Amino acid sequence: MPTYNLKINGKSHTVEAAEDTPLLWVLRDHLDMVGTKFGCGIGQCGACTVHVDGSATRSCLLPVSQMDGLSVTTIEGLSEDGSHPVQQAWKEKDVPQCGYCQAGQMMTASAFLSTNPNPTKEEIREAMHGNICRCSSYNRIEEAVELAASKK
């Protein structure tokens, strides 16, 4: 079985996995980083979103063999103490209901705000439209992204 050296949340990790193993399962099953959630497995829901070199990426679609030289940030690495503006806004707006999709939502929002720090409501809606929330917390999610932008 091949061995991969991964940089996740600023730390190096060595894992043994089949080359087609999705990053999602490496994170969850090999490294016990369970903040990144499995939703659909086909990149449609956004629950598994992580940052790869700063870009929001569906980890269920990314084979571990393509991770050489790339830097991954998971929800655990967004901030150690929950002080990231997106995490703070999520708390202030009391966004989650069941909470299952929220890590992916926050990772999408934080990547978006890093490239568009002063978005319009329409830009927020467009950026977040690919993340599904089964509880339909979309209005609070949009409000939280707007609040996080004001905190930057």
PDB file of C-alpha atoms in Angstrom:
ATOM      1  CA  MET A   1       0.000   0.000   0.000  1.00  0.00           C
ATOM      2  CA  PRO A   2       1.424   3.436  -0.915  1.00  0.00           C
ATOM      3  CA  THR A   3       2.469   5.926   1.739  1.00  0.00           C
ATOM      4  CA  TYR A   4       1.597   9.629   1.483  1.00  0.00           C
ATOM      5  CA  ASN A   5       3.009  12.616   3.300  1.00  0.00           C
ATOM      6  CA  LEU A   6       0.236  15.122   3.847  1.00  0.00           C
ATOM      7  CA  LYS A   7       0.244  18.649   5.227  1.00  0.00           C
ATOM      8  CA  ILE A   8      -2.988  19.100   7.144  1.00  0.00           C
ATOM      9  CA  ASN A   9      -3.730  22.061   9.402  1.00  0.00           C
ATOM     10  CA  GLY A  10      -0.073  23.049   9.274  1.00  0.00           C
ATOM     11  CA  LYS A  11       1.216  19.664  10.450  1.00  0.00           C
ATOM     12  CA  SER A  12       2.804  16.806   8.522  1.00  0.00           C
ATOM     13  CA  HIS A  13       1.091  13.420   8.549  1.00  0.00           C
ATOM     14  CA  THR A  14       2.181  10.159   6.969  1.00  0.00           C
ATOM     15  CA  VAL A  15      -0.605   7.794   5.953  1.00  0.00           C
ATOM     16  CA  GLU A  16      -0.802   4.478   4.188  1.00  0.00           C
ATOM     17  CA  ALA A  17      -3.787   4.246   1.838  1.00  0.00           C
ATOM     18  CA  ALA A  18      -4.824   3.046  -1.580  1.00  0.00           C
ATOM     19  CA  GLU A  19      -4.134   5.739  -4.174  1.00  0.00           C
ATOM     20  CA  ASP A  20      -7.831   6.214  -4.962  1.00  0.00           C
ATOM     21  CA  THR A  21      -8.872   6.656  -1.320  1.00  0.00           C
ATOM     22  CA  PRO A  22     -10.751   9.959  -1.029  1.00  0.00           C
ATOM     23  CA  LEU A  23      -9.150  12.569   1.218  1.00  0.00           C
ATOM     24  CA  LEU A  24     -12.359  12.550   3.278  1.00  0.00           C
ATOM     25  CA  TRP A  25     -11.744   8.982   4.411  1.00  0.00           C
ATOM     26  CA  VAL A  26      -8.057   9.600   5.052  1.00  0.00           C
ATOM     27  CA  LEU A  27      -9.015  12.500   7.318  1.00  0.00           C
ATOM     28  CA  ARG A  28     -11.745  10.612   9.157  1.00  0.00           C
ATOM     29  CA  ASP A  29     -10.513   7.013   9.239  1.00  0.00           C
ATOM     30  CA  HIS A  30      -6.722   7.356   9.213  1.00  0.00           C
ATOM     31  CA  LEU A  31      -6.201  10.621  11.097  1.00  0.00           C
ATOM     32  CA  ASP A  32      -9.317  10.738  13.331  1.00  0.00           C
ATOM     33  CA  MET A  33     -10.226  14.241  12.120  1.00  0.00           C
ATOM     34  CA  VAL A  34     -13.980  13.790  12.154  1.00  0.00           C
ATOM     35  CA  GLY A  35     -15.055  17.421  11.811  1.00  0.00           C
ATOM     36  CA  THR A  36     -15.219  16.956   8.050  1.00  0.00           C
ATOM     37  CA  LYS A  37     -18.473  15.122   7.384  1.00  0.00           C
ATOM     38  CA  PHE A  38     -19.589  12.548   4.834  1.00  0.00           C
ATOM     39  CA  GLY A  39     -22.769  13.661   3.147  1.00  0.00           C
ATOM     40  CA  CYS A  40     -23.410  12.365  -0.342  1.00  0.00           C
ATOM     41  CA  GLY A  41     -20.057  11.011  -1.540  1.00  0.00           C
ATOM     42  CA  ILE A  42     -20.478  12.566  -4.992  1.00  0.00           C
ATOM     43  CA  GLY A  43     -19.495  16.201  -4.329  1.00  0.00           C
ATOM     44  CA  GLN A  44     -23.038  17.562  -4.440  1.00  0.00           C
ATOM     45  CA  CYS A  45     -23.842  18.500  -0.838  1.00  0.00           C
ATOM     46  CA  GLY A  46     -20.719  20.267   0.468  1.00  0.00           C
ATOM     47  CA  ALA A  47     -20.635  18.600   3.907  1.00  0.00           C
ATOM     48  CA  CYS A  48     -17.080  17.375   3.247  1.00  0.00           C
ATOM     49  CA  THR A  49     -15.658  20.761   2.196  1.00  0.00           C
ATOM     50  CA  VAL A  50     -12.065  21.509   3.203  1.00  0.00           C
ATOM     51  CA  HIS A  51      -9.548  24.053   1.939  1.00  0.00           C
ATOM     52  CA  VAL A  52      -6.858  22.830  -0.432  1.00  0.00           C
ATOM     53  CA  ASP A  53      -4.262  25.568  -0.847  1.00  0.00           C
ATOM     54  CA  GLY A  54      -6.961  28.003   0.320  1.00  0.00           C
ATOM     55  CA  SER A  55      -9.702  26.907  -2.085  1.00  0.00           C
ATOM     56  CA  ALA A  56     -12.921  25.248  -0.942  1.00  0.00           C
ATOM     57  CA  THR A  57     -12.761  21.650  -2.184  1.00  0.00           C
ATOM     58  CA  ARG A  58     -15.000  18.604  -1.798  1.00  0.00           C
ATOM     59  CA  SER A  59     -12.798  16.093   0.005  1.00  0.00           C
ATOM     60  CA  CYS A  60     -14.998  13.143  -1.016  1.00  0.00           C
ATOM     61  CA  LEU A  61     -13.880  13.638  -4.630  1.00  0.00           C
ATOM     62  CA  LEU A  62     -10.160  14.209  -4.078  1.00  0.00           C
ATOM     63  CA  PRO A  63      -7.964  11.088  -4.153  1.00  0.00           C
ATOM     64  CA  VAL A  64      -5.165  11.081  -1.594  1.00  0.00           C
ATOM     65  CA  SER A  65      -2.714  10.393  -4.423  1.00  0.00           C
ATOM     66  CA  GLN A  66      -3.293  13.944  -5.728  1.00  0.00           C
ATOM     67  CA  MET A  67      -2.379  15.613  -2.426  1.00  0.00           C
ATOM     68  CA  ASP A  68       1.406  15.754  -2.891  1.00  0.00           C
ATOM     69  CA  GLY A  69       2.660  19.252  -2.150  1.00  0.00           C
ATOM     70  CA  LEU A  70      -0.780  20.640  -1.312  1.00  0.00           C
ATOM     71  CA  SER A  71      -1.828  22.158   1.988  1.00  0.00           C
ATOM     72  CA  VAL A  72      -5.154  21.082   3.505  1.00  0.00           C
ATOM     73  CA  THR A  73      -7.143  22.933   6.141  1.00  0.00           C
ATOM     74  CA  THR A  74     -10.065  21.219   7.846  1.00  0.00           C
ATOM     75  CA  ILE A  75     -12.630  22.711  10.207  1.00  0.00           C
ATOM     76  CA  GLU A  76     -10.316  21.680  13.058  1.00  0.00           C
ATOM     77  CA  GLY A  77      -7.601  23.886  11.553  1.00  0.00           C
ATOM     78  CA  LEU A  78      -9.704  26.959  10.785  1.00  0.00           C
ATOM     79  CA  SER A  79      -8.754  28.211  14.248  1.00  0.00           C
ATOM     80  CA  GLU A  80      -7.649  26.369  17.348  1.00  0.00           C
ATOM     81  CA  ASP A  81      -9.927  28.279  19.682  1.00  0.00           C
ATOM     82  CA  GLY A  82     -12.974  29.043  17.527  1.00  0.00           C
ATOM     83  CA  SER A  83     -11.917  32.645  17.031  1.00  0.00           C
ATOM     84  CA  HIS A  84     -12.121  32.714  13.234  1.00  0.00           C
ATOM     85  CA  PRO A  85     -14.658  35.391  12.190  1.00  0.00           C
ATOM     86  CA  VAL A  86     -16.809  32.791  10.430  1.00  0.00           C
ATOM     87  CA  GLN A  87     -16.939  30.591  13.533  1.00  0.00           C
ATOM     88  CA  GLN A  88     -17.777  33.594  15.689  1.00  0.00           C
ATOM     89  CA  ALA A  89     -20.534  34.720  13.316  1.00  0.00           C
ATOM     90  CA  TRP A  90     -22.004  31.198  13.260  1.00  0.00           C
ATOM     91  CA  LYS A  91     -22.234  31.303  17.065  1.00  0.00           C
ATOM     92  CA  GLU A  92     -23.663  34.819  17.182  1.00  0.00           C
ATOM     93  CA  LYS A  93     -26.344  34.018  14.606  1.00  0.00           C
ATOM     94  CA  ASP A  94     -27.055  30.594  16.161  1.00  0.00           C
ATOM     95  CA  VAL A  95     -26.934  29.067  12.687  1.00  0.00           C
ATOM     96  CA  PRO A  96     -26.986  25.291  13.223  1.00  0.00           C
ATOM     97  CA  GLN A  97     -30.059  23.249  13.833  1.00  0.00           C
ATOM     98  CA  CYS A  98     -28.828  19.680  13.436  1.00  0.00           C
ATOM     99  CA  GLY A  99     -25.345  21.008  12.637  1.00  0.00           C
ATOM    100  CA  TYR A 100     -24.302  18.208  10.315  1.00  0.00           C
ATOM    101  CA  CYS A 101     -23.524  20.419   7.303  1.00  0.00           C
ATOM    102  CA  GLN A 102     -22.097  23.315   9.256  1.00  0.00           C
ATOM    103  CA  ALA A 103     -18.391  22.449   9.026  1.00  0.00           C
ATOM    104  CA  GLY A 104     -18.688  22.367   5.239  1.00  0.00           C
ATOM    105  CA  GLN A 105     -20.743  25.552   5.259  1.00  0.00           C
ATOM    106  CA  MET A 106     -18.103  27.354   7.351  1.00  0.00           C
ATOM    107  CA  MET A 107     -15.247  26.112   5.189  1.00  0.00           C
ATOM    108  CA  THR A 108     -17.013  27.324   2.047  1.00  0.00           C
ATOM    109  CA  ALA A 109     -17.806  30.681   3.661  1.00  0.00           C
ATOM    110  CA  SER A 110     -14.268  31.247   4.935  1.00  0.00           C
ATOM    111  CA  ALA A 111     -12.690  30.436   1.550  1.00  0.00           C
ATOM    112  CA  PHE A 112     -15.201  32.732  -0.153  1.00  0.00           C
ATOM    113  CA  LEU A 113     -14.552  35.614   2.257  1.00  0.00           C
ATOM    114  CA  SER A 114     -10.802  35.273   1.796  1.00  0.00           C
ATOM    115  CA  THR A 115     -11.261  36.215  -1.871  1.00  0.00           C
ATOM    116  CA  ASN A 116     -14.262  38.547  -1.464  1.00  0.00           C
ATOM    117  CA  PRO A 117     -14.056  40.301   1.911  1.00  0.00           C
ATOM    118  CA  ASN A 118     -16.950  42.697   1.209  1.00  0.00           C
ATOM    119  CA  PRO A 119     -19.608  40.667  -0.610  1.00  0.00           C
ATOM    120  CA  THR A 120     -23.137  41.641  -1.529  1.00  0.00           C
ATOM    121  CA  LYS A 121     -26.076  39.508  -0.407  1.00  0.00           C
ATOM    122  CA  GLU A 122     -26.341  38.148  -3.934  1.00  0.00           C
ATOM    123  CA  GLU A 123     -22.639  37.187  -3.977  1.00  0.00           C
ATOM    124  CA  ILE A 124     -23.045  35.419  -0.630  1.00  0.00           C
ATOM    125  CA  ARG A 125     -26.069  33.508  -1.890  1.00  0.00           C
ATOM    126  CA  GLU A 126     -24.202  32.502  -5.055  1.00  0.00           C
ATOM    127  CA  ALA A 127     -21.070  31.427  -3.138  1.00  0.00           C
ATOM    128  CA  MET A 128     -23.043  29.324  -0.673  1.00  0.00           C
ATOM    129  CA  HIS A 129     -25.581  27.789  -3.058  1.00  0.00           C
ATOM    130  CA  GLY A 130     -23.586  24.572  -3.525  1.00  0.00           C
ATOM    131  CA  ASN A 131     -23.816  23.620   0.152  1.00  0.00           C
ATOM    132  CA  ILE A 132     -26.993  21.834   1.145  1.00  0.00           C
ATOM    133  CA  CYS A 133     -28.583  22.237   4.575  1.00  0.00           C
ATOM    134  CA  ARG A 134     -31.307  19.698   5.261  1.00  0.00           C
ATOM    135  CA  CYS A 135     -32.643  21.880   8.090  1.00  0.00           C
ATOM    136  CA  SER A 136     -32.977  24.857   5.709  1.00  0.00           C
ATOM    137  CA  SER A 137     -30.955  27.288   7.821  1.00  0.00           C
ATOM    138  CA  TYR A 138     -30.086  29.208   4.653  1.00  0.00           C
ATOM    139  CA  ASN A 139     -31.221  32.627   5.891  1.00  0.00           C
ATOM    140  CA  ARG A 140     -29.129  32.348   9.055  1.00  0.00           C
ATOM    141  CA  ILE A 141     -26.179  31.012   7.050  1.00  0.00           C
ATOM    142  CA  GLU A 142     -26.334  34.042   4.753  1.00  0.00           C
ATOM    143  CA  GLU A 143     -26.671  36.389   7.751  1.00  0.00           C
ATOM    144  CA  ALA A 144     -23.654  34.744   9.389  1.00  0.00           C
ATOM    145  CA  VAL A 145     -21.523  35.116   6.252  1.00  0.00           C
ATOM    146  CA  GLU A 146     -22.520  38.782   6.099  1.00  0.00           C
ATOM    147  CA  LEU A 147     -21.623  39.219   9.780  1.00  0.00           C
ATOM    148  CA  ALA A 148     -18.294  37.422   9.336  1.00  0.00           C
ATOM    149  CA  ALA A 149     -17.437  39.775   6.469  1.00  0.00           C
ATOM    150  CA  SER A 150     -18.023  42.736   8.763  1.00  0.00           C
ATOM    151  CA  LYS A 151     -15.633  41.247  11.356  1.00  0.00           C
ATOM    152  CA  LYS A 152     -12.660  40.987   9.000  1.00  0.00           C
TER     153      LYS A 152
END
